[in-house]
Amino acid sequence: MSRFRLFDLNPEQEAAVRHDRGPLLILAGAGTGKTRVITARIAWLIAHGADPASILAVTFTNKAAKEMKERVAGMVEGDQAALVTTSTFHALCVRILRADAQHLGYKPNFSIYDESDTNGLIKKIITRTAAADEKLDAGLAKNLISKAKNLGHRAPTDEETLAGAVYARYEAELRALNAMDFDDLLVNAVRLLGDFPAVRAKWQARYRHLLVDEFQDTNRLQLDLVSLLAAGDPPNVCVVGDDDQSIYGWRGAEASNILEFERHFPGPKVVKLEQNYRSTNEILQAANRVIRHNVKRRGKNLWSPKSGGDPVEIIAVPNDKEEAEFIVNELAARRDQETGAWEDFAILYRMNMQSRFFEENLRRLRIPYRIIGGKSFYDRREIKDLMATMAVLLNPSDDAALLRIINTPPRGIGPTTVEIALERSTQHRHSLFAELKSDEFLAFITRRAAEAIRAFTDTIETARIRIATPGSDAAHILSELLVESGYFEDLKRSCKTVEEGDKREINVRELLASLAEHQKRSRKGLQGFLDEISLDRDREDKEDSQRGVTLITLHAAKGLEFPHVYLIGAEEGLLPHERSKAEDTIDEERRLFYVGVTRAMRSLHITHCRHRDKFGTATFCEPSRFLTEIEGDGVLRKNFEELMNAPVSDEHFENSFARLREMLAE
């Protein structure tokens, strides 16, 4: 029996939840409760006879998929909730390809190459392919290949240009290695469903109800995937999104997918969610005024029953150094007055480089802070080492992973020996591992090198057999492998301090513990675990573990909310970015500004500098056009000099002295 209640929803939310059949477009403005609507709709479908196993909900991040799953579990019986599929696009593609990739010529145990693996392979190919007078940056080549794949362009056959030749050979290498990169997951899933009607029919029969979150962020391939999976006549496809928050055009997202939804799914029911549960009306009215300047949009007007909030403040400051000092002092004073948490405050900016002066001032006042981003747990070298070991044990033909661990820790296999093996494996058109095991190669190199290679390949083969044995403990086997090889000793030798070495070993142990936990809850084994962490690139572990004032880019802030927001650097050339003028993407910059404004719950301060330091020179700054557009009731422009010369209250003095005493006590 369903445990959700329709009377908790407003009329528009209820209309979306109760839609019977056929296409449904839910235009969910910022803070209007879209996740509640999606999960309530899933519960309503189950309550009205839909098979839970036939429901597929797709979103963009593992965090969002997990939250959706948890909310569904709170609305329907546990056994029913477990049958509902909530997934990211890439995880869905992995699910489809693991089952049916053989139709495309892949083995089911194909490897998934992440960004580091891809970069390493492309660098290797460029080195082999480029002439002495030719140059090609590996990062640029990777971006060109990714863009080509997402636009549906296959690798060229003529190889007239270096970039074309690298693309062609990159694709050939991936196929030879039985590997796919992240772009291939989408490309191949779409090709599989498009080219093989029986496979498409199987997956359409499995998922009769399709729900897609953040539809404004989908690209052409993701739209194709949704179209191919949508089942029924008319198709039961429900998409939720907000064209006003489409801010990822630079990475392929197409706002036209939601603006032209009717062209892809004719005759949909369209429901607008405009009641906002996050912000005050002062903030929402300011946001509405800005976004109306975008012509190509579906009209929405956010409103809230919350009235009497603080006015939105726009402050011009002399320069970026004083901007940082002013804001940090201001937020510290507000926090003292309200005795709230530092986590209530966020500083939003267009470019990462803008955080530097804020960090200096926050450290000066000993205010805890976190920067959203930084180095992911999975990007740490020791974690990459362990993931590469896992990949080799599952697929020895994975050259990139094998190259990472072949001499980590040192095994007496020199770089010259490895280079010879690579060249011969290319000539013989088989994997590096196959070359290492060939008698012909072992006879070609020195006896000492041959003995070291035999010991290495025997170790890998033995561990592979043990892990493939039903009921084996992969975490224990990997731990033994690392200890016996001397990996931890070598890892610590490479660290500058004992503390760093200990921390890196703890990271490895944590990943092994995660694998052990995975083994308890899943039957998918080491391959399933590696799939999960290959797909989980959202950096959620770091972001959730730190506390304090949040420093975050506008792009990263989407989907988040904070009681008090300071949106900085509202200047022409910065927000909107200078590049957007040349590329005619001012509308997307306006949407980005709108996203920043709608993160604020109770108060919003927007600053712009008269001068900004650029390469050591004070450069004049013009206020952003968005500041003119936002003006109206509930928006105040304040004079920086008057604010700085205003008398300080006794309460603020007392709070400041109290914090100073705390700092001295520390």
XYZ file of C-alpha atoms in Angstrom, residues 19-639:
621
model
C -1.419 12.366 -15.202
C -2.728 9.072 -16.578
C -0.871 8.173 -19.780
C 1.117 9.642 -22.659
C 3.875 12.295 -22.740
C 4.103 14.692 -19.798
C 6.273 17.826 -19.604
C 6.688 19.248 -16.095
C 8.203 22.738 -16.201
C 9.613 22.973 -12.689
C 10.962 26.397 -11.762
C 13.761 26.755 -9.235
C 12.770 25.544 -5.765
C 9.303 24.322 -6.784
C 9.635 20.771 -5.437
C 10.400 18.814 -8.601
C 11.979 15.840 -6.773
C 8.868 15.533 -4.622
C 6.727 15.488 -7.769
C 8.845 12.839 -9.531
C 8.856 10.512 -6.533
C 5.159 11.102 -5.826
C 4.384 10.279 -9.446
C 6.317 6.993 -9.139
C 4.311 6.168 -5.995
C 1.034 7.117 -7.748
C 1.857 4.870 -10.724
C 2.531 1.924 -8.403
C -0.638 2.627 -6.411
C -2.606 2.540 -9.679
C -1.316 -0.810 -10.842
C 2.004 -0.146 -12.579
C 4.612 -2.862 -12.110
C 7.434 -1.231 -10.067
C 9.997 -3.116 -12.184
C 8.620 -1.380 -15.286
C 9.442 2.114 -13.949
C 12.716 3.772 -14.924
C 13.756 7.160 -13.492
C 16.883 8.719 -15.029
C 18.909 11.662 -13.765
C 22.444 13.045 -14.082
C 24.273 12.333 -10.827
C 24.580 9.344 -8.519
C 23.667 11.625 -5.631
C 20.357 12.601 -7.264
C 19.583 8.984 -8.200
C 20.267 7.830 -4.637
C 18.075 10.589 -3.170
C 15.263 9.662 -5.541
C 15.536 5.998 -4.539
C 15.415 6.883 -0.841
C 12.373 9.101 -1.290
C 10.523 6.420 -3.242
C 11.327 3.950 -0.441
C 9.631 6.339 1.977
C 6.448 6.390 -0.106
C 5.894 2.759 -1.138
C 6.521 -0.668 0.345
C 10.196 -1.653 0.545
C 9.969 -4.613 -1.825
C 8.219 -2.452 -4.426
C 10.713 0.417 -4.081
C 13.605 -2.005 -4.625
C 12.175 -2.977 -8.028
C 12.080 0.615 -9.345
C 15.169 1.499 -11.409
C 16.678 4.899 -10.532
C 19.827 5.536 -12.504
C 22.136 8.053 -14.124
C 22.274 8.122 -17.923
C 25.720 6.543 -17.967
C 24.841 3.824 -15.445
C 21.745 2.988 -17.514
C 23.924 2.655 -20.612
C 26.310 0.349 -18.743
C 23.329 -1.807 -17.712
C 22.142 -2.061 -21.319
C 25.610 -2.675 -22.758
C 26.639 -5.283 -20.181
C 23.605 -7.273 -21.292
C 23.724 -6.765 -25.067
C 27.063 -5.274 -26.198
C 27.917 -8.535 -27.967
C 25.663 -7.345 -30.813
C 28.228 -4.570 -31.377
C 31.193 -6.942 -31.184
C 32.177 -6.309 -27.546
C 32.691 -8.879 -24.812
C 30.495 -8.409 -21.717
C 33.572 -7.662 -19.533
C 34.538 -4.529 -21.504
C 36.539 -1.948 -19.557
C 35.316 1.599 -18.951
C 38.034 4.205 -19.527
C 37.793 7.293 -17.358
C 39.405 10.644 -18.151
C 42.866 9.660 -16.913
C 42.852 6.397 -18.880
C 41.664 8.213 -21.999
C 44.338 10.899 -21.705
C 47.054 8.280 -21.279
C 45.955 6.338 -24.357
C 45.665 9.471 -26.507
C 49.148 10.655 -25.452
C 50.575 7.279 -26.410
C 48.854 7.393 -29.815
C 50.018 10.957 -30.518
C 53.618 9.947 -29.737
C 53.395 7.058 -32.195
C 51.472 8.942 -34.883
C 52.861 12.487 -35.047
C 55.759 13.329 -37.347
C 58.779 15.149 -35.926
C 57.403 18.555 -36.961
C 53.792 17.877 -35.868
C 52.267 18.881 -32.526
C 48.889 18.020 -31.016
C 47.890 18.636 -27.408
C 46.395 15.497 -25.858
C 43.723 17.491 -24.004
C 42.646 19.214 -27.195
C 42.573 15.886 -29.059
C 40.426 14.371 -26.305
C 37.951 17.276 -26.462
C 37.747 17.076 -30.267
C 37.112 13.320 -30.138
C 34.479 13.735 -27.414
C 32.683 16.464 -29.337
C 32.764 14.411 -32.547
C 31.276 11.388 -30.786
C 28.492 13.404 -29.189
C 27.646 14.985 -32.558
C 27.439 11.534 -34.104
C 30.625 11.782 -36.211
C 32.514 8.508 -36.552
C 36.290 8.321 -36.863
C 37.563 9.273 -40.344
C 38.917 6.582 -42.640
C 41.271 8.763 -44.716
C 43.435 9.984 -41.766
C 44.515 13.062 -43.746
C 44.984 15.182 -40.606
C 46.872 14.326 -37.433
C 43.710 14.824 -35.332
C 41.774 12.516 -37.658
C 44.491 9.885 -37.549
C 44.622 10.032 -33.732
C 40.819 9.702 -33.555
C 40.834 6.677 -35.897
C 43.665 4.931 -34.063
C 42.170 5.773 -30.660
C 38.931 4.080 -31.692
C 40.814 1.073 -33.078
C 42.855 0.746 -29.855
C 39.741 0.901 -27.680
C 38.098 -1.839 -29.723
C 41.223 -3.983 -29.585
C 41.332 -3.502 -25.799
C 37.614 -4.330 -25.447
C 37.164 -0.926 -23.833
C 34.803 2.060 -24.019
C 35.263 5.628 -22.842
C 32.439 7.607 -21.195
C 31.226 9.013 -24.515
C 31.116 5.496 -25.978
C 28.673 4.412 -23.284
C 26.023 6.762 -24.694
C 27.046 6.396 -28.340
C 27.029 2.595 -28.229
C 23.809 2.305 -26.210
C 22.024 4.527 -28.741
C 23.525 2.575 -31.664
C 22.583 -0.720 -30.058
C 18.950 0.288 -29.510
C 18.721 1.991 -32.893
C 20.285 -0.755 -35.025
C 18.852 -3.855 -33.352
C 15.013 -3.812 -33.178
C 14.843 -6.963 -31.049
C 17.143 -5.439 -28.417
C 15.145 -2.197 -28.476
C 11.863 -4.104 -28.079
C 13.304 -6.031 -25.120
C 14.245 -2.867 -23.215
C 11.007 -1.083 -24.142
C 9.073 -4.072 -22.798
C 11.084 -3.922 -19.593
C 10.536 -0.203 -18.945
C 6.936 0.879 -19.644
C 7.152 4.136 -17.667
C 10.094 6.468 -18.228
C 10.796 9.554 -16.080
C 13.690 11.919 -16.829
C 14.938 14.569 -14.381
C 16.840 17.756 -15.368
C 15.715 17.347 -18.970
C 17.098 20.783 -19.879
C 20.605 19.352 -19.380
C 20.242 16.545 -21.935
C 22.269 16.509 -25.151
C 21.279 15.056 -28.512
C 22.461 11.533 -27.660
C 20.565 11.494 -24.372
C 17.415 12.676 -26.146
C 17.899 9.864 -28.693
C 18.270 7.349 -25.857
C 15.047 8.557 -24.215
C 13.217 8.432 -27.564
C 14.407 4.871 -28.260
C 13.431 3.626 -24.803
C 10.040 5.383 -24.604
C 7.391 2.667 -24.816
C 3.670 2.739 -25.512
C 1.370 4.467 -27.975
C 1.360 7.211 -26.882
C 4.691 6.746 -25.058
C 4.605 7.028 -21.279
C 7.500 9.440 -20.981
C 7.563 12.138 -18.284
C 10.306 14.754 -18.319
C 10.980 17.339 -15.637
C 13.108 20.399 -16.188
C 13.468 24.149 -16.376
C 14.710 25.818 -19.539
C 15.590 28.870 -17.409
C 18.268 26.744 -15.704
C 19.866 25.365 -18.874
C 23.493 26.371 -18.209
C 25.552 23.550 -19.714
C 25.481 24.430 -23.408
C 29.305 24.538 -23.372
C 29.379 20.805 -22.697
C 26.695 19.807 -25.186
C 23.383 20.313 -23.365
C 20.659 21.516 -25.727
C 17.916 23.738 -24.286
C 15.964 23.019 -27.489
C 15.234 19.508 -26.143
C 12.839 21.006 -23.586
C 11.801 24.038 -25.665
C 10.775 21.780 -28.557
C 9.534 18.817 -26.525
C 6.311 18.633 -28.547
C 8.294 17.975 -31.717
C 9.806 14.824 -30.226
C 6.737 13.677 -28.268
C 3.554 15.088 -29.866
C 0.545 16.108 -27.812
C 2.022 16.178 -24.301
C 0.327 17.431 -21.175
C 2.287 20.475 -19.951
C 2.276 21.404 -16.249
C 4.018 24.478 -14.840
C 5.311 24.481 -11.262
C 5.716 28.098 -10.147
C 5.139 28.077 -6.380
C 8.599 28.325 -4.839
C 9.353 26.722 -1.456
C 12.883 28.087 -1.085
C 13.162 31.858 -1.385
C 11.435 35.051 -0.295
C 9.264 36.956 -2.766
C 11.846 39.764 -2.884
C 14.439 37.350 -4.255
C 11.968 35.670 -6.634
C 10.682 38.941 -8.104
C 14.264 39.995 -8.802
C 14.941 36.641 -10.495
C 11.756 36.896 -12.585
C 12.723 40.367 -13.822
C 16.139 39.188 -15.027
C 15.089 36.008 -16.812
C 12.268 37.702 -18.738
C 14.961 39.306 -20.905
C 15.556 35.890 -22.508
C 13.252 35.651 -25.511
C 13.474 31.899 -26.199
C 11.923 30.461 -23.059
C 8.744 28.964 -21.689
C 7.166 31.667 -19.561
C 7.091 31.067 -15.816
C 6.595 33.399 -12.874
C 8.011 32.165 -9.577
C 6.166 33.233 -6.432
C 6.174 32.440 -2.743
C 3.788 32.976 0.145
C 6.819 34.216 2.114
C 6.710 38.019 2.327
C 8.583 40.710 4.215
C 12.035 39.385 3.414
C 15.267 41.368 3.262
C 15.737 43.435 0.104
C 18.274 42.203 -2.444
C 21.359 44.417 -2.084
C 23.674 45.493 -4.915
C 26.979 46.974 -3.751
C 29.721 48.509 -5.898
C 33.135 48.045 -4.259
C 36.457 49.689 -5.174
C 38.350 46.500 -6.121
C 38.434 42.739 -5.737
C 40.576 42.823 -2.585
C 38.111 45.098 -0.802
C 35.236 43.044 -2.217
C 36.555 39.961 -0.414
C 37.341 41.789 2.830
C 33.926 43.479 2.894
C 31.934 40.311 2.233
C 33.826 38.148 4.720
C 33.436 40.806 7.428
C 29.754 41.228 6.547
C 28.928 37.532 6.681
C 30.855 37.169 9.947
C 28.799 40.007 11.450
C 25.526 38.467 10.242
C 26.496 35.076 11.598
C 27.311 36.659 14.991
C 23.958 38.465 15.084
C 21.933 35.403 14.144
C 24.129 32.851 15.967
C 23.668 30.607 12.940
C 25.979 28.083 11.315
C 28.793 28.914 8.899
C 27.178 26.427 6.494
C 24.304 28.917 6.052
C 26.580 31.152 3.945
C 27.753 30.754 0.359
C 29.946 32.860 -1.913
C 29.163 32.299 -5.601
C 31.429 33.296 -8.475
C 31.818 32.809 -12.234
C 35.475 31.740 -12.271
C 37.491 29.600 -9.819
C 40.259 32.195 -9.686
C 37.906 34.600 -7.872
C 38.085 32.546 -4.677
C 41.685 33.452 -3.769
C 41.111 36.713 -1.845
C 38.104 35.204 -0.067
C 40.158 32.261 1.132
C 42.804 34.650 2.488
C 40.215 36.646 4.449
C 38.390 33.580 5.749
C 41.689 32.131 6.983
C 42.593 35.481 8.534
C 39.407 35.412 10.633
C 39.701 31.660 11.219
C 36.332 31.054 9.605
C 35.937 27.459 8.382
C 35.171 27.115 4.684
C 34.961 24.555 1.911
C 35.587 24.913 -1.791
C 33.282 22.756 -3.866
C 35.536 20.921 -6.282
C 39.151 20.188 -5.481
C 40.732 16.826 -6.027
C 38.343 13.898 -6.082
C 39.033 10.884 -3.894
C 39.078 8.776 -7.054
C 41.672 11.054 -8.679
C 44.289 10.400 -5.992
C 47.232 8.445 -7.363
C 47.034 5.628 -4.824
C 43.335 5.120 -5.628
C 44.100 5.168 -9.350
C 46.762 2.502 -8.692
C 44.271 0.217 -6.939
C 41.566 0.795 -9.562
C 44.090 -0.048 -12.299
C 44.972 -3.281 -10.472
C 41.278 -4.195 -10.333
C 40.898 -3.397 -14.036
C 43.837 -5.647 -15.009
C 42.512 -8.523 -12.917
C 39.216 -8.256 -14.791
C 40.653 -7.493 -18.219
C 44.414 -8.071 -18.733
C 44.040 -6.572 -22.229
C 43.527 -3.143 -20.642
C 46.885 -1.640 -21.689
C 46.427 1.697 -19.890
C 45.744 0.010 -16.547
C 48.564 -2.499 -17.068
C 51.062 0.273 -17.835
C 50.118 2.009 -14.585
C 50.865 -1.005 -12.375
C 53.562 -2.891 -14.286
C 56.318 -1.205 -12.304
C 54.312 0.181 -9.358
C 55.809 -0.872 -7.037
C 59.175 -1.456 -8.788
C 59.406 -5.029 -10.076
C 62.663 -4.932 -12.031
C 60.875 -4.259 -15.331
C 62.606 -1.260 -16.886
C 61.017 1.393 -19.154
C 63.064 0.155 -22.168
C 61.650 -3.352 -21.749
C 58.124 -1.955 -21.526
C 58.661 0.201 -24.619
C 59.885 -2.823 -26.607
C 56.853 -4.819 -25.461
C 54.525 -1.990 -26.511
C 56.073 -1.731 -29.966
C 55.892 -5.493 -30.502
C 52.290 -5.680 -29.236
C 51.345 -3.016 -31.779
C 53.114 -4.894 -34.579
C 51.465 -8.192 -33.605
C 48.072 -6.500 -33.033
C 47.432 -7.959 -29.635
C 47.450 -6.652 -26.069
C 50.516 -5.733 -24.049
C 49.752 -8.531 -21.582
C 49.662 -11.101 -24.397
C 53.060 -9.843 -25.591
C 54.507 -10.070 -22.075
C 53.489 -13.732 -21.907
C 54.763 -14.680 -25.361
C 57.809 -16.983 -25.424
C 59.193 -15.100 -28.421
C 59.278 -11.812 -26.486
C 60.706 -13.384 -23.339
C 63.519 -14.901 -25.429
C 64.191 -11.499 -27.017
C 64.927 -9.630 -23.744
C 67.502 -10.203 -20.971
C 67.108 -13.164 -18.633
C 66.720 -10.902 -15.583
C 63.923 -8.879 -17.264
C 62.238 -12.087 -18.454
C 62.237 -13.502 -14.917
C 60.728 -10.278 -13.538
C 58.001 -10.308 -16.205
C 57.186 -13.991 -15.616
C 56.846 -13.311 -11.879
C 54.542 -10.376 -12.591
C 52.290 -12.148 -15.116
C 52.121 -15.271 -12.915
C 51.013 -13.100 -9.980
C 48.294 -11.495 -12.097
C 47.086 -14.828 -13.478
C 46.978 -16.427 -10.018
C 45.023 -13.483 -8.558
C 42.624 -13.557 -11.542
C 41.844 -17.226 -10.954
C 41.299 -16.650 -7.235
C 38.961 -13.682 -7.832
C 36.999 -15.582 -10.487
C 36.363 -18.443 -8.043
C 32.730 -18.344 -6.784
C 32.484 -17.048 -3.226
C 35.972 -15.529 -3.237
C 36.787 -12.437 -1.179
C 38.114 -9.954 -3.764
C 38.931 -7.321 -1.122
C 41.089 -9.782 0.832
C 42.823 -11.034 -2.319
C 43.653 -7.467 -3.406
C 44.906 -6.564 0.064
C 47.235 -9.582 0.057
C 48.446 -8.654 -3.424
C 49.361 -5.122 -2.316
C 51.143 -6.294 0.839
C 53.120 -9.065 -0.866
C 54.238 -6.767 -3.684
C 55.554 -4.171 -1.212
C 53.164 -1.558 -2.557
C 52.562 0.226 0.763
C 56.290 0.534 1.528
C 56.904 1.973 -1.927
C 53.938 4.343 -1.582
C 55.280 5.721 1.693
C 58.806 6.092 0.297
C 57.403 8.405 -2.381
C 55.743 10.714 0.191
C 57.379 13.814 1.638
C 56.159 13.170 5.195
C 55.161 10.203 7.338
C 51.697 11.755 7.754
C 51.197 11.893 3.990
C 52.242 8.249 3.622
C 49.872 7.151 6.380
C 47.020 9.136 4.845
C 47.570 7.561 1.429
C 47.599 4.063 2.912
C 44.345 4.868 4.763
C 42.786 5.936 1.453
C 43.662 2.573 -0.101
C 42.315 0.711 2.938
C 39.083 2.725 2.717
C 38.574 1.710 -0.908
C 39.194 -1.948 -0.025
C 36.646 -1.619 2.805
C 34.161 -0.185 0.291
C 34.764 -3.206 -1.939
C 34.136 -5.516 1.023
C 30.852 -3.706 1.719
C 29.891 -3.963 -1.955
C 30.457 -7.730 -1.853
C 27.949 -8.017 1.003
C 25.162 -6.139 -0.805
C 25.722 -7.128 -4.435
C 26.333 -10.238 -6.504
C 27.983 -8.288 -9.321
C 31.437 -8.853 -7.889
C 34.558 -6.856 -8.657
C 33.250 -5.848 -12.105
C 30.119 -4.332 -10.564
C 32.185 -2.448 -7.985
C 34.550 -1.066 -10.624
C 31.569 -0.013 -12.763
C 30.122 1.915 -9.808
C 33.267 3.853 -9.016
C 34.047 4.468 -12.696
C 30.640 6.122 -13.028
C 30.756 7.975 -9.728
C 32.733 11.067 -10.691
C 30.577 13.661 -8.890
C 33.102 14.403 -6.149
C 30.361 13.966 -3.570
C 32.659 12.417 -0.962
C 34.780 15.542 -0.532
C 31.947 18.023 -0.804
C 29.867 16.329 1.869
C 32.709 15.773 4.361
C 33.782 19.393 4.857
C 31.909 22.108 6.703
C 31.938 25.903 6.801
C 31.217 28.769 4.438
C 30.775 27.406 0.901
C 32.886 28.851 -1.927
C 31.451 27.614 -5.205
C 31.158 28.433 -8.899
C 27.750 29.317 -10.301
C 27.766 26.188 -12.460
C 28.463 23.933 -9.471
C 25.820 25.701 -7.332
C 22.906 24.516 -9.469
C 20.579 22.344 -7.392
C 21.883 23.707 -4.072
C 20.402 26.276 -1.692
C 21.765 28.481 1.097
C 20.062 30.854 3.552
C 22.531 33.651 2.730
C 24.152 34.090 -0.682
C 26.864 36.529 -1.811
C 27.017 36.625 -5.600
C 30.261 38.363 -6.521
C 31.877 39.824 -9.633
C 28.724 40.945 -11.489
C 30.725 42.746 -14.182
C 30.748 42.836 -17.971
C 33.384 40.428 -19.232
C 33.088 38.267 -16.136
C 29.320 37.785 -15.744
C 28.384 37.750 -18.570
C 31.715 36.271 -19.596
C 33.603 38.038 -22.385
C 33.516 34.905 -24.516
C 29.705 34.817 -24.482
C 29.538 38.062 -26.474
C 31.583 36.623 -29.334
C 29.745 33.282 -29.232
C 26.274 34.853 -28.885
C 25.527 32.963 -25.680
C 24.438 35.897 -23.500
C 21.124 34.103 -22.857
C 22.979 31.218 -21.198
C 24.999 33.657 -19.069
C 21.719 35.279 -17.994
C 20.407 31.847 -17.031
C 23.607 31.308 -15.039
C 23.035 34.594 -13.176
C 19.409 33.525 -12.583
C 20.599 30.209 -11.111
C 22.850 32.140 -8.715
C 20.022 34.447 -7.605
C 17.620 31.551 -6.979
C 20.082 29.713 -4.688
C 19.338 32.305 -1.971
C 16.692 31.499 0.628
C 16.660 34.520 2.965
C 19.188 37.105 1.839
C 21.074 37.937 -1.351
C 23.965 40.359 -1.771
C 25.393 41.066 -5.247
C 28.717 42.862 -5.633
C 30.641 44.319 -8.539
C 34.064 45.961 -8.588
C 35.025 49.295 -10.066
C 38.503 47.904 -10.672
C 39.756 44.328 -10.740
C 43.334 43.126 -10.542
C 44.440 41.440 -13.778
C 48.021 40.233 -13.944
C 49.084 42.856 -11.402
C 47.291 45.777 -13.083
C 44.100 47.459 -11.851
C 41.622 47.233 -14.746
C 38.398 49.265 -14.951
C 35.218 47.179 -14.682
C 31.773 47.971 -16.075
C 28.763 46.764 -14.050
C 26.973 43.749 -15.526
C 23.920 44.415 -17.680
C 22.088 41.971 -15.417
C 22.212 44.499 -12.579
C 20.083 46.925 -14.578
C 17.668 44.126 -15.478
C 17.227 43.010 -11.856
C 16.287 46.445 -10.514
C 12.784 47.036 -9.134
C 10.794 46.593 -5.943
C 12.783 44.800 -3.272
C 16.205 45.624 -4.766
C 18.453 48.260 -3.177
C 21.711 49.725 -4.428
C 23.993 50.545 -1.500
C 26.986 52.844 -1.282
